[in-house]
PDB file of C-alpha atoms in Angstrom:
ATOM      1  CA  UNK A   1       0.000   0.000   0.000  1.00  0.00           C
ATOM      2  CA  UNK A   2       2.779   2.395   0.974  1.00  0.00           C
ATOM      3  CA  UNK A   3       4.744   1.500  -2.162  1.00  0.00           C
ATOM      4  CA  UNK A   4       1.709   2.248  -4.329  1.00  0.00           C
ATOM      5  CA  UNK A   5       1.315   5.629  -2.574  1.00  0.00           C
ATOM      6  CA  UNK A   6       4.886   6.694  -3.354  1.00  0.00           C
ATOM      7  CA  UNK A   7       4.530   5.578  -6.981  1.00  0.00           C
ATOM      8  CA  UNK A   8       1.348   7.623  -7.316  1.00  0.00           C
ATOM      9  CA  UNK A   9       2.983  10.642  -5.714  1.00  0.00           C
ATOM     10  CA  UNK A  10       5.989  10.385  -8.016  1.00  0.00           C
ATOM     11  CA  UNK A  11       3.714  10.134 -11.069  1.00  0.00           C
ATOM     12  CA  UNK A  12       1.757  13.189  -9.902  1.00  0.00           C
ATOM     13  CA  UNK A  13       4.926  15.260  -9.453  1.00  0.00           C
ATOM     14  CA  UNK A  14       6.269  14.258 -12.863  1.00  0.00           C
ATOM     15  CA  UNK A  15       2.953  15.242 -14.466  1.00  0.00           C
ATOM     16  CA  UNK A  16       2.927  18.542 -12.591  1.00  0.00           C
ATOM     17  CA  UNK A  17       6.424  19.400 -13.797  1.00  0.00           C
ATOM     18  CA  UNK A  18       5.390  18.720 -17.386  1.00  0.00           C
ATOM     19  CA  UNK A  19       2.531  21.232 -17.269  1.00  0.00           C
ATOM     20  CA  UNK A  20       3.036  24.839 -18.461  1.00  0.00           C
ATOM     21  CA  UNK A  21       4.050  27.228 -15.694  1.00  0.00           C
ATOM     22  CA  UNK A  22       1.030  29.048 -14.242  1.00  0.00           C
ATOM     23  CA  UNK A  23       0.810  32.773 -14.920  1.00  0.00           C
ATOM     24  CA  UNK A  24       1.609  33.603 -11.292  1.00  0.00           C
ATOM     25  CA  UNK A  25       4.815  31.548 -11.194  1.00  0.00           C
ATOM     26  CA  UNK A  26       8.048  33.363 -10.412  1.00  0.00           C
ATOM     27  CA  UNK A  27       9.890  34.175 -13.636  1.00  0.00           C
ATOM     28  CA  UNK A  28       6.776  33.643 -15.785  1.00  0.00           C
ATOM     29  CA  UNK A  29       7.289  36.932 -17.702  1.00  0.00           C
ATOM     30  CA  UNK A  30      11.087  37.044 -17.518  1.00  0.00           C
ATOM     31  CA  UNK A  31      12.155  37.499 -21.126  1.00  0.00           C
ATOM     32  CA  UNK A  32      15.726  37.449 -22.387  1.00  0.00           C
ATOM     33  CA  UNK A  33      15.417  40.965 -23.785  1.00  0.00           C
ATOM     34  CA  UNK A  34      13.690  44.003 -22.209  1.00  0.00           C
ATOM     35  CA  UNK A  35      10.048  44.641 -23.100  1.00  0.00           C
ATOM     36  CA  UNK A  36       9.367  48.111 -24.498  1.00  0.00           C
ATOM     37  CA  UNK A  37       5.759  49.366 -24.560  1.00  0.00           C
ATOM     38  CA  UNK A  38       4.781  51.884 -27.253  1.00  0.00           C
ATOM     39  CA  UNK A  39       1.564  53.913 -27.017  1.00  0.00           C
ATOM     40  CA  UNK A  40      -0.833  54.864 -29.778  1.00  0.00           C
ATOM     41  CA  UNK A  41      -2.509  58.048 -31.026  1.00  0.00           C
ATOM     42  CA  UNK A  42      -3.140  60.647 -28.285  1.00  0.00           C
ATOM     43  CA  UNK A  43      -1.176  58.331 -26.022  1.00  0.00           C
ATOM     44  CA  UNK A  44       1.322  58.900 -23.235  1.00  0.00           C
ATOM     45  CA  UNK A  45       3.445  56.984 -20.775  1.00  0.00           C
ATOM     46  CA  UNK A  46       1.532  58.254 -17.744  1.00  0.00           C
ATOM     47  CA  UNK A  47      -0.705  61.172 -16.768  1.00  0.00           C
ATOM     48  CA  UNK A  48      -0.432  61.496 -13.012  1.00  0.00           C
ATOM     49  CA  UNK A  49      -1.629  58.220 -11.494  1.00  0.00           C
ATOM     50  CA  UNK A  50      -3.026  56.905 -14.792  1.00  0.00           C
ATOM     51  CA  UNK A  51      -0.769  54.837 -17.027  1.00  0.00           C
ATOM     52  CA  UNK A  52      -1.608  54.396 -20.709  1.00  0.00           C
ATOM     53  CA  UNK A  53      -0.835  50.671 -20.337  1.00  0.00           C
ATOM     54  CA  UNK A  54      -2.916  50.556 -17.173  1.00  0.00           C
ATOM     55  CA  UNK A  55      -1.460  48.018 -14.744  1.00  0.00           C
ATOM     56  CA  UNK A  56       0.352  46.234 -17.558  1.00  0.00           C
ATOM     57  CA  UNK A  57       3.937  47.330 -16.897  1.00  0.00           C
ATOM     58  CA  UNK A  58       3.671  46.317 -13.237  1.00  0.00           C
ATOM     59  CA  UNK A  59       1.917  43.083 -14.224  1.00  0.00           C
ATOM     60  CA  UNK A  60       4.845  42.220 -16.479  1.00  0.00           C
ATOM     61  CA  UNK A  61       7.603  43.277 -14.097  1.00  0.00           C
ATOM     62  CA  UNK A  62       6.050  41.311 -11.223  1.00  0.00           C
ATOM     63  CA  UNK A  63       6.879  38.137 -13.125  1.00  0.00           C
ATOM     64  CA  UNK A  64      10.480  39.096 -13.788  1.00  0.00           C
ATOM     65  CA  UNK A  65      10.325  41.140 -16.999  1.00  0.00           C
ATOM     66  CA  UNK A  66      12.382  44.287 -17.479  1.00  0.00           C
ATOM     67  CA  UNK A  67       9.781  46.753 -18.757  1.00  0.00           C
ATOM     68  CA  UNK A  68      10.187  50.221 -20.265  1.00  0.00           C
ATOM     69  CA  UNK A  69       7.336  52.522 -21.284  1.00  0.00           C
ATOM     70  CA  UNK A  70       8.292  54.969 -24.012  1.00  0.00           C
ATOM     71  CA  UNK A  71       6.822  58.344 -24.897  1.00  0.00           C
ATOM     72  CA  UNK A  72       6.599  59.518 -28.510  1.00  0.00           C
ATOM     73  CA  UNK A  73       4.519  62.265 -30.126  1.00  0.00           C
ATOM     74  CA  UNK A  74       0.862  61.933 -29.157  1.00  0.00           C
ATOM     75  CA  UNK A  75       0.055  62.666 -32.797  1.00  0.00           C
ATOM     76  CA  UNK A  76       2.435  62.636 -35.735  1.00  0.00           C
ATOM     77  CA  UNK A  77       3.428  60.532 -38.706  1.00  0.00           C
ATOM     78  CA  UNK A  78       4.586  56.954 -38.234  1.00  0.00           C
ATOM     79  CA  UNK A  79       8.095  57.842 -39.404  1.00  0.00           C
ATOM     80  CA  UNK A  80       8.460  60.766 -36.985  1.00  0.00           C
ATOM     81  CA  UNK A  81       7.227  58.662 -34.088  1.00  0.00           C
ATOM     82  CA  UNK A  82       9.432  55.806 -35.263  1.00  0.00           C
ATOM     83  CA  UNK A  83      12.583  57.915 -35.148  1.00  0.00           C
ATOM     84  CA  UNK A  84      11.661  59.080 -31.643  1.00  0.00           C
ATOM     85  CA  UNK A  85      11.178  55.476 -30.580  1.00  0.00           C
ATOM     86  CA  UNK A  86      14.468  54.407 -32.156  1.00  0.00           C
ATOM     87  CA  UNK A  87      16.332  56.969 -30.061  1.00  0.00           C
ATOM     88  CA  UNK A  88      14.697  55.652 -26.883  1.00  0.00           C
ATOM     89  CA  UNK A  89      15.457  52.047 -27.844  1.00  0.00           C
ATOM     90  CA  UNK A  90      19.135  52.956 -28.170  1.00  0.00           C
ATOM     91  CA  UNK A  91      19.023  54.620 -24.754  1.00  0.00           C
ATOM     92  CA  UNK A  92      17.390  51.545 -23.195  1.00  0.00           C
ATOM     93  CA  UNK A  93      19.991  49.245 -24.721  1.00  0.00           C
ATOM     94  CA  UNK A  94      22.794  51.471 -23.476  1.00  0.00           C
ATOM     95  CA  UNK A  95      21.321  51.539 -19.967  1.00  0.00           C
ATOM     96  CA  UNK A  96      20.653  47.802 -19.717  1.00  0.00           C
ATOM     97  CA  UNK A  97      23.488  46.359 -21.737  1.00  0.00           C
ATOM     98  CA  UNK A  98      20.959  44.239 -23.632  1.00  0.00           C
ATOM     99  CA  UNK A  99      21.559  43.449 -27.286  1.00  0.00           C
ATOM    100  CA  UNK A 100      17.940  43.805 -28.387  1.00  0.00           C
ATOM    101  CA  UNK A 101      14.438  44.717 -27.198  1.00  0.00           C
ATOM    102  CA  UNK A 102      10.949  43.234 -27.531  1.00  0.00           C
ATOM    103  CA  UNK A 103       8.671  45.985 -28.840  1.00  0.00           C
ATOM    104  CA  UNK A 104       4.956  45.831 -28.019  1.00  0.00           C
ATOM    105  CA  UNK A 105       2.942  48.611 -29.655  1.00  0.00           C
ATOM    106  CA  UNK A 106      -0.730  49.449 -29.294  1.00  0.00           C
ATOM    107  CA  UNK A 107      -2.740  51.097 -32.075  1.00  0.00           C
ATOM    108  CA  UNK A 108      -0.398  53.559 -33.863  1.00  0.00           C
ATOM    109  CA  UNK A 109       2.328  52.089 -31.674  1.00  0.00           C
ATOM    110  CA  UNK A 110       2.160  48.976 -33.863  1.00  0.00           C
ATOM    111  CA  UNK A 111       3.444  50.563 -37.102  1.00  0.00           C
ATOM    112  CA  UNK A 112       5.702  52.836 -35.024  1.00  0.00           C
ATOM    113  CA  UNK A 113       7.404  49.707 -33.668  1.00  0.00           C
ATOM    114  CA  UNK A 114       7.488  48.162 -37.130  1.00  0.00           C
ATOM    115  CA  UNK A 115       9.397  51.179 -38.403  1.00  0.00           C
ATOM    116  CA  UNK A 116      12.178  50.645 -35.867  1.00  0.00           C
ATOM    117  CA  UNK A 117      12.371  46.926 -36.680  1.00  0.00           C
ATOM    118  CA  UNK A 118      12.546  47.749 -40.387  1.00  0.00           C
ATOM    119  CA  UNK A 119      15.365  50.293 -40.213  1.00  0.00           C
ATOM    120  CA  UNK A 120      17.307  48.654 -37.347  1.00  0.00           C
ATOM    121  CA  UNK A 121      16.432  44.949 -37.191  1.00  0.00           C
ATOM    122  CA  UNK A 122      19.681  44.301 -35.347  1.00  0.00           C
ATOM    123  CA  UNK A 123      18.242  46.081 -32.301  1.00  0.00           C
ATOM    124  CA  UNK A 124      14.865  44.316 -32.215  1.00  0.00           C
ATOM    125  CA  UNK A 125      14.098  40.747 -31.131  1.00  0.00           C
ATOM    126  CA  UNK A 126      10.341  40.952 -31.708  1.00  0.00           C
ATOM    127  CA  UNK A 127       7.489  43.276 -32.640  1.00  0.00           C
ATOM    128  CA  UNK A 128       4.047  42.605 -31.182  1.00  0.00           C
ATOM    129  CA  UNK A 129       1.121  44.624 -32.480  1.00  0.00           C
ATOM    130  CA  UNK A 130      -1.905  45.032 -30.191  1.00  0.00           C
ATOM    131  CA  UNK A 131      -4.907  46.469 -32.021  1.00  0.00           C
ATOM    132  CA  UNK A 132      -2.351  47.825 -34.477  1.00  0.00           C
ATOM    133  CA  UNK A 133      -3.274  49.889 -37.523  1.00  0.00           C
ATOM    134  CA  UNK A 134      -1.351  47.710 -39.962  1.00  0.00           C
ATOM    135  CA  UNK A 135      -3.568  48.169 -43.013  1.00  0.00           C
ATOM    136  CA  UNK A 136      -5.264  51.443 -42.150  1.00  0.00           C
ATOM    137  CA  UNK A 137      -8.387  52.451 -40.273  1.00  0.00           C
ATOM    138  CA  UNK A 138     -11.716  53.357 -41.847  1.00  0.00           C
ATOM    139  CA  UNK A 139     -12.164  55.881 -39.040  1.00  0.00           C
ATOM    140  CA  UNK A 140      -8.974  57.632 -40.204  1.00  0.00           C
ATOM    141  CA  UNK A 141     -10.242  57.487 -43.796  1.00  0.00           C
ATOM    142  CA  UNK A 142     -13.377  59.368 -42.741  1.00  0.00           C
ATOM    143  CA  UNK A 143     -11.386  61.965 -40.804  1.00  0.00           C
ATOM    144  CA  UNK A 144      -8.918  62.657 -43.616  1.00  0.00           C
ATOM    145  CA  UNK A 145     -11.756  63.368 -46.023  1.00  0.00           C
ATOM    146  CA  UNK A 146     -14.064  65.335 -43.749  1.00  0.00           C
ATOM    147  CA  UNK A 147     -12.210  67.102 -40.927  1.00  0.00           C
ATOM    148  CA  UNK A 148     -11.662  70.880 -41.347  1.00  0.00           C
ATOM    149  CA  UNK A 149      -8.338  72.520 -40.512  1.00  0.00           C
ATOM    150  CA  UNK A 150      -9.651  73.984 -37.267  1.00  0.00           C
ATOM    151  CA  UNK A 151     -10.274  70.461 -35.955  1.00  0.00           C
ATOM    152  CA  UNK A 152      -6.657  69.519 -36.649  1.00  0.00           C
ATOM    153  CA  UNK A 153      -5.580  72.652 -34.784  1.00  0.00           C
ATOM    154  CA  UNK A 154      -7.650  71.597 -31.781  1.00  0.00           C
ATOM    155  CA  UNK A 155      -6.234  68.066 -31.991  1.00  0.00           C
ATOM    156  CA  UNK A 156      -2.705  69.474 -32.074  1.00  0.00           C
ATOM    157  CA  UNK A 157      -3.464  71.525 -28.969  1.00  0.00           C
ATOM    158  CA  UNK A 158      -4.779  68.410 -27.219  1.00  0.00           C
ATOM    159  CA  UNK A 159      -1.701  66.435 -28.270  1.00  0.00           C
ATOM    160  CA  UNK A 160       0.568  69.181 -26.961  1.00  0.00           C
ATOM    161  CA  UNK A 161      -1.290  69.237 -23.654  1.00  0.00           C
ATOM    162  CA  UNK A 162      -0.989  65.450 -23.317  1.00  0.00           C
ATOM    163  CA  UNK A 163       2.752  65.593 -23.990  1.00  0.00           C
ATOM    164  CA  UNK A 164       3.170  68.476 -21.554  1.00  0.00           C
ATOM    165  CA  UNK A 165       1.328  66.709 -18.750  1.00  0.00           C
ATOM    166  CA  UNK A 166       3.196  63.464 -19.382  1.00  0.00           C
ATOM    167  CA  UNK A 167       6.578  65.184 -19.148  1.00  0.00           C
ATOM    168  CA  UNK A 168       7.515  65.443 -22.834  1.00  0.00           C
ATOM    169  CA  UNK A 169       6.595  69.039 -23.773  1.00  0.00           C
ATOM    170  CA  UNK A 170       9.073  69.365 -26.664  1.00  0.00           C
ATOM    171  CA  UNK A 171       7.724  66.508 -28.797  1.00  0.00           C
ATOM    172  CA  UNK A 172       6.368  67.834 -32.137  1.00  0.00           C
ATOM    173  CA  UNK A 173       2.669  67.288 -32.866  1.00  0.00           C
ATOM    174  CA  UNK A 174       0.836  66.942 -36.178  1.00  0.00           C
ATOM    175  CA  UNK A 175      -2.610  65.404 -36.029  1.00  0.00           C
ATOM    176  CA  UNK A 176      -3.011  65.756 -39.806  1.00  0.00           C
ATOM    177  CA  UNK A 177       0.167  63.714 -40.382  1.00  0.00           C
ATOM    178  CA  UNK A 178      -1.124  61.138 -37.893  1.00  0.00           C
ATOM    179  CA  UNK A 179      -4.495  60.832 -39.635  1.00  0.00           C
ATOM    180  CA  UNK A 180      -2.832  60.475 -43.022  1.00  0.00           C
ATOM    181  CA  UNK A 181      -0.442  57.825 -41.688  1.00  0.00           C
ATOM    182  CA  UNK A 182      -3.330  55.840 -40.197  1.00  0.00           C
ATOM    183  CA  UNK A 183      -5.526  56.045 -43.298  1.00  0.00           C
ATOM    184  CA  UNK A 184      -5.749  53.130 -45.708  1.00  0.00           C
ATOM    185  CA  UNK A 185      -3.788  55.017 -48.366  1.00  0.00           C
ATOM    186  CA  UNK A 186      -1.138  56.217 -45.916  1.00  0.00           C
ATOM    187  CA  UNK A 187      -0.667  52.766 -44.429  1.00  0.00           C
ATOM    188  CA  UNK A 188      -0.449  51.202 -47.886  1.00  0.00           C
ATOM    189  CA  UNK A 189       2.402  53.579 -48.753  1.00  0.00           C
ATOM    190  CA  UNK A 190       4.113  52.863 -45.416  1.00  0.00           C
ATOM    191  CA  UNK A 191       3.795  49.106 -45.948  1.00  0.00           C
ATOM    192  CA  UNK A 192       5.458  49.406 -49.352  1.00  0.00           C
ATOM    193  CA  UNK A 193       8.512  50.834 -47.597  1.00  0.00           C
ATOM    194  CA  UNK A 194       8.288  48.616 -44.504  1.00  0.00           C
ATOM    195  CA  UNK A 195       6.514  45.352 -45.443  1.00  0.00           C
ATOM    196  CA  UNK A 196       7.972  43.083 -42.759  1.00  0.00           C
ATOM    197  CA  UNK A 197       5.333  40.872 -41.144  1.00  0.00           C
ATOM    198  CA  UNK A 198       2.391  42.381 -43.040  1.00  0.00           C
ATOM    199  CA  UNK A 199      -0.011  39.758 -44.462  1.00  0.00           C
ATOM    200  CA  UNK A 200      -0.089  39.675 -48.254  1.00  0.00           C
ATOM    201  CA  UNK A 201      -3.688  38.404 -48.266  1.00  0.00           C
ATOM    202  CA  UNK A 202      -6.687  40.418 -47.142  1.00  0.00           C
ATOM    203  CA  UNK A 203      -7.082  38.773 -43.745  1.00  0.00           C
ATOM    204  CA  UNK A 204      -4.259  36.266 -43.378  1.00  0.00           C
ATOM    205  CA  UNK A 205      -1.062  35.993 -41.422  1.00  0.00           C
ATOM    206  CA  UNK A 206       2.229  37.615 -42.269  1.00  0.00           C
ATOM    207  CA  UNK A 207       5.750  36.226 -42.089  1.00  0.00           C
ATOM    208  CA  UNK A 208       6.492  35.057 -38.567  1.00  0.00           C
ATOM    209  CA  UNK A 209      10.131  36.120 -38.762  1.00  0.00           C
ATOM    210  CA  UNK A 210      11.939  38.611 -41.020  1.00  0.00           C
ATOM    211  CA  UNK A 211      15.584  39.703 -40.708  1.00  0.00           C
ATOM    212  CA  UNK A 212      15.771  37.932 -37.352  1.00  0.00           C
ATOM    213  CA  UNK A 213      12.755  39.829 -35.945  1.00  0.00           C
ATOM    214  CA  UNK A 214       9.718  37.839 -34.761  1.00  0.00           C
ATOM    215  CA  UNK A 215       6.278  39.335 -35.512  1.00  0.00           C
ATOM    216  CA  UNK A 216       3.065  38.801 -33.504  1.00  0.00           C
ATOM    217  CA  UNK A 217      -0.350  40.415 -33.184  1.00  0.00           C
ATOM    218  CA  UNK A 218      -3.618  40.257 -31.294  1.00  0.00           C
ATOM    219  CA  UNK A 219      -6.683  42.496 -31.082  1.00  0.00           C
ATOM    220  CA  UNK A 220     -10.245  42.852 -29.879  1.00  0.00           C
ATOM    221  CA  UNK A 221     -13.452  42.827 -31.884  1.00  0.00           C
ATOM    222  CA  UNK A 222     -16.196  44.240 -29.653  1.00  0.00           C
ATOM    223  CA  UNK A 223     -16.632  48.050 -29.559  1.00  0.00           C
ATOM    224  CA  UNK A 224     -19.054  48.046 -26.595  1.00  0.00           C
ATOM    225  CA  UNK A 225     -17.994  45.853 -23.672  1.00  0.00           C
ATOM    226  CA  UNK A 226     -18.958  47.499 -20.372  1.00  0.00           C
ATOM    227  CA  UNK A 227     -21.836  49.890 -19.620  1.00  0.00           C
ATOM    228  CA  UNK A 228     -19.751  51.510 -16.870  1.00  0.00           C
ATOM    229  CA  UNK A 229     -16.972  52.519 -19.299  1.00  0.00           C
ATOM    230  CA  UNK A 230     -17.445  56.136 -20.419  1.00  0.00           C
ATOM    231  CA  UNK A 231     -15.426  55.504 -23.586  1.00  0.00           C
ATOM    232  CA  UNK A 232     -17.605  52.681 -24.886  1.00  0.00           C
ATOM    233  CA  UNK A 233     -20.397  54.843 -26.420  1.00  0.00           C
ATOM    234  CA  UNK A 234     -17.748  56.732 -28.430  1.00  0.00           C
ATOM    235  CA  UNK A 235     -16.217  53.487 -29.706  1.00  0.00           C
ATOM    236  CA  UNK A 236     -19.652  52.111 -30.525  1.00  0.00           C
ATOM    237  CA  UNK A 237     -20.229  55.144 -32.780  1.00  0.00           C
ATOM    238  CA  UNK A 238     -16.808  55.047 -34.465  1.00  0.00           C
ATOM    239  CA  UNK A 239     -17.272  51.325 -34.994  1.00  0.00           C
ATOM    240  CA  UNK A 240     -20.163  52.105 -37.358  1.00  0.00           C
ATOM    241  CA  UNK A 241     -17.584  53.264 -39.931  1.00  0.00           C
ATOM    242  CA  UNK A 242     -16.718  49.602 -40.573  1.00  0.00           C
ATOM    243  CA  UNK A 243     -20.173  48.733 -41.958  1.00  0.00           C
ATOM    244  CA  UNK A 244     -20.454  45.441 -40.103  1.00  0.00           C
ATOM    245  CA  UNK A 245     -16.816  44.404 -40.524  1.00  0.00           C
ATOM    246  CA  UNK A 246     -15.374  42.924 -37.334  1.00  0.00           C
ATOM    247  CA  UNK A 247     -13.602  45.716 -35.429  1.00  0.00           C
ATOM    248  CA  UNK A 248     -12.609  47.015 -31.992  1.00  0.00           C
ATOM    249  CA  UNK A 249     -14.186  50.440 -32.501  1.00  0.00           C
ATOM    250  CA  UNK A 250     -11.195  52.025 -34.238  1.00  0.00           C
ATOM    251  CA  UNK A 251      -9.384  49.258 -36.116  1.00  0.00           C
ATOM    252  CA  UNK A 252     -10.758  46.464 -38.287  1.00  0.00           C
ATOM    253  CA  UNK A 253      -9.748  42.975 -37.199  1.00  0.00           C
ATOM    254  CA  UNK A 254      -8.178  42.142 -40.572  1.00  0.00           C
ATOM    255  CA  UNK A 255      -6.206  45.398 -40.493  1.00  0.00           C
ATOM    256  CA  UNK A 256      -4.807  44.536 -37.070  1.00  0.00           C
ATOM    257  CA  UNK A 257      -3.157  41.338 -38.288  1.00  0.00           C
ATOM    258  CA  UNK A 258       0.636  41.094 -38.339  1.00  0.00           C
ATOM    259  CA  UNK A 259       2.973  38.113 -38.393  1.00  0.00           C
ATOM    260  CA  UNK A 260       1.741  35.297 -36.171  1.00  0.00           C
ATOM    261  CA  UNK A 261      -1.839  36.165 -35.213  1.00  0.00           C
ATOM    262  CA  UNK A 262      -2.594  35.109 -31.635  1.00  0.00           C
ATOM    263  CA  UNK A 263      -6.257  36.140 -31.961  1.00  0.00           C
ATOM    264  CA  UNK A 264      -8.182  38.957 -33.622  1.00  0.00           C
ATOM    265  CA  UNK A 265     -11.508  38.431 -31.907  1.00  0.00           C
ATOM    266  CA  UNK A 266     -11.137  38.992 -28.176  1.00  0.00           C
ATOM    267  CA  UNK A 267     -14.308  40.512 -26.693  1.00  0.00           C
ATOM    268  CA  UNK A 268     -12.412  43.757 -26.080  1.00  0.00           C
ATOM    269  CA  UNK A 269     -12.526  47.194 -27.638  1.00  0.00           C
ATOM    270  CA  UNK A 270      -9.625  49.408 -28.658  1.00  0.00           C
ATOM    271  CA  UNK A 271      -9.079  50.850 -25.175  1.00  0.00           C
ATOM    272  CA  UNK A 272      -9.766  47.563 -23.376  1.00  0.00           C
ATOM    273  CA  UNK A 273      -6.742  46.156 -25.185  1.00  0.00           C
ATOM    274  CA  UNK A 274      -4.485  48.230 -22.904  1.00  0.00           C
ATOM    275  CA  UNK A 275      -6.741  47.853 -19.841  1.00  0.00           C
ATOM    276  CA  UNK A 276      -8.375  51.266 -20.213  1.00  0.00           C
ATOM    277  CA  UNK A 277     -10.471  53.071 -19.057  1.00  0.00           C
ATOM    278  CA  UNK A 278      -8.597  52.572 -15.732  1.00  0.00           C
ATOM    279  CA  UNK A 279      -9.237  48.852 -15.791  1.00  0.00           C
ATOM    280  CA  UNK A 280     -12.938  48.948 -16.717  1.00  0.00           C
ATOM    281  CA  UNK A 281     -13.068  46.239 -19.372  1.00  0.00           C
ATOM    282  CA  UNK A 282     -15.176  43.233 -20.336  1.00  0.00           C
ATOM    283  CA  UNK A 283     -15.763  41.138 -17.216  1.00  0.00           C
ATOM    284  CA  UNK A 284     -16.435  38.067 -19.369  1.00  0.00           C
ATOM    285  CA  UNK A 285     -13.159  38.144 -21.317  1.00  0.00           C
ATOM    286  CA  UNK A 286      -9.559  37.402 -20.328  1.00  0.00           C
ATOM    287  CA  UNK A 287      -8.109  40.357 -18.452  1.00  0.00           C
ATOM    288  CA  UNK A 288      -5.832  42.447 -20.717  1.00  0.00           C
ATOM    289  CA  UNK A 289      -3.015  42.333 -18.149  1.00  0.00           C
ATOM    290  CA  UNK A 290      -3.153  38.548 -18.350  1.00  0.00           C
ATOM    291  CA  UNK A 291      -2.926  38.704 -22.150  1.00  0.00           C
ATOM    292  CA  UNK A 292       0.276  40.738 -21.911  1.00  0.00           C
ATOM    293  CA  UNK A 293       1.688  38.371 -19.284  1.00  0.00           C
ATOM    294  CA  UNK A 294       0.848  35.355 -21.437  1.00  0.00           C
ATOM    295  CA  UNK A 295       2.582  36.994 -24.368  1.00  0.00           C
ATOM    296  CA  UNK A 296       5.708  37.708 -22.327  1.00  0.00           C
ATOM    297  CA  UNK A 297       5.774  34.023 -21.444  1.00  0.00           C
ATOM    298  CA  UNK A 298       5.340  33.226 -25.141  1.00  0.00           C
ATOM    299  CA  UNK A 299       8.379  35.378 -25.938  1.00  0.00           C
ATOM    300  CA  UNK A 300      10.269  33.674 -23.135  1.00  0.00           C
ATOM    301  CA  UNK A 301       9.475  30.295 -24.701  1.00  0.00           C
ATOM    302  CA  UNK A 302      10.952  31.522 -27.987  1.00  0.00           C
ATOM    303  CA  UNK A 303      14.166  32.547 -26.266  1.00  0.00           C
ATOM    304  CA  UNK A 304      13.375  36.221 -26.718  1.00  0.00           C
TER     305      UNK A 304
END
């Protein structure tokens, strides 16, 4: 009887060791290279107590990851933001002694990260696009064709205020350049110059690895997710621009695809994807912080 007990215990322990590490395990998010988070349009690193990637940086670092949150122009062209990000990547590498970084960009942060990987692939281990505008946004298409100059002026003022409050008052702002970059035509031109990881079919996957850089993406597909979230009515309205196409309120699911597609149909909207508004997201979907932690573990498994 005792012998059978010890055999059963040994079998249980062997089985337990073979299972994937739970998300709370020590070292679960500890990647080889630092993780660098890149915000989207009208984004910031932090505004007082509110982080753009709300609770995500701490959620990653608690599992062992080295995490850096960058700050680029709240609104500007992809190339301008990309050059700003490249400078910060070099600073992070100099400070840490790491050879490369893992870039994770949300919304406009997706193509911004892709720019850096395209011009300096030797500095980038991976690019992960979260709700990224990789083939344009129909919302941007509407804005480019209909918004008067005064609206761009107001948007520039808002962008300047965001940068000022987040501690980066000298960053240049151009909401018109941002809208043009995020439009279907602007993104098509950008992709011709920087095609790495972009699917060649309408709604497929792109190359998983190009020039040594690994490409991943995931996104939501539900504009309205929580009645308590003040941003949801706005996203429900902007989502109408997609005429029934699956979208997160600002980006179509097919447009969000890049490299290896984890999923493009989480029950999350564009702000939920980064755990906004201050953590008010869909209670019936995987928590966004968990999605980022799972992805860090995925990168860890790839030796990144």
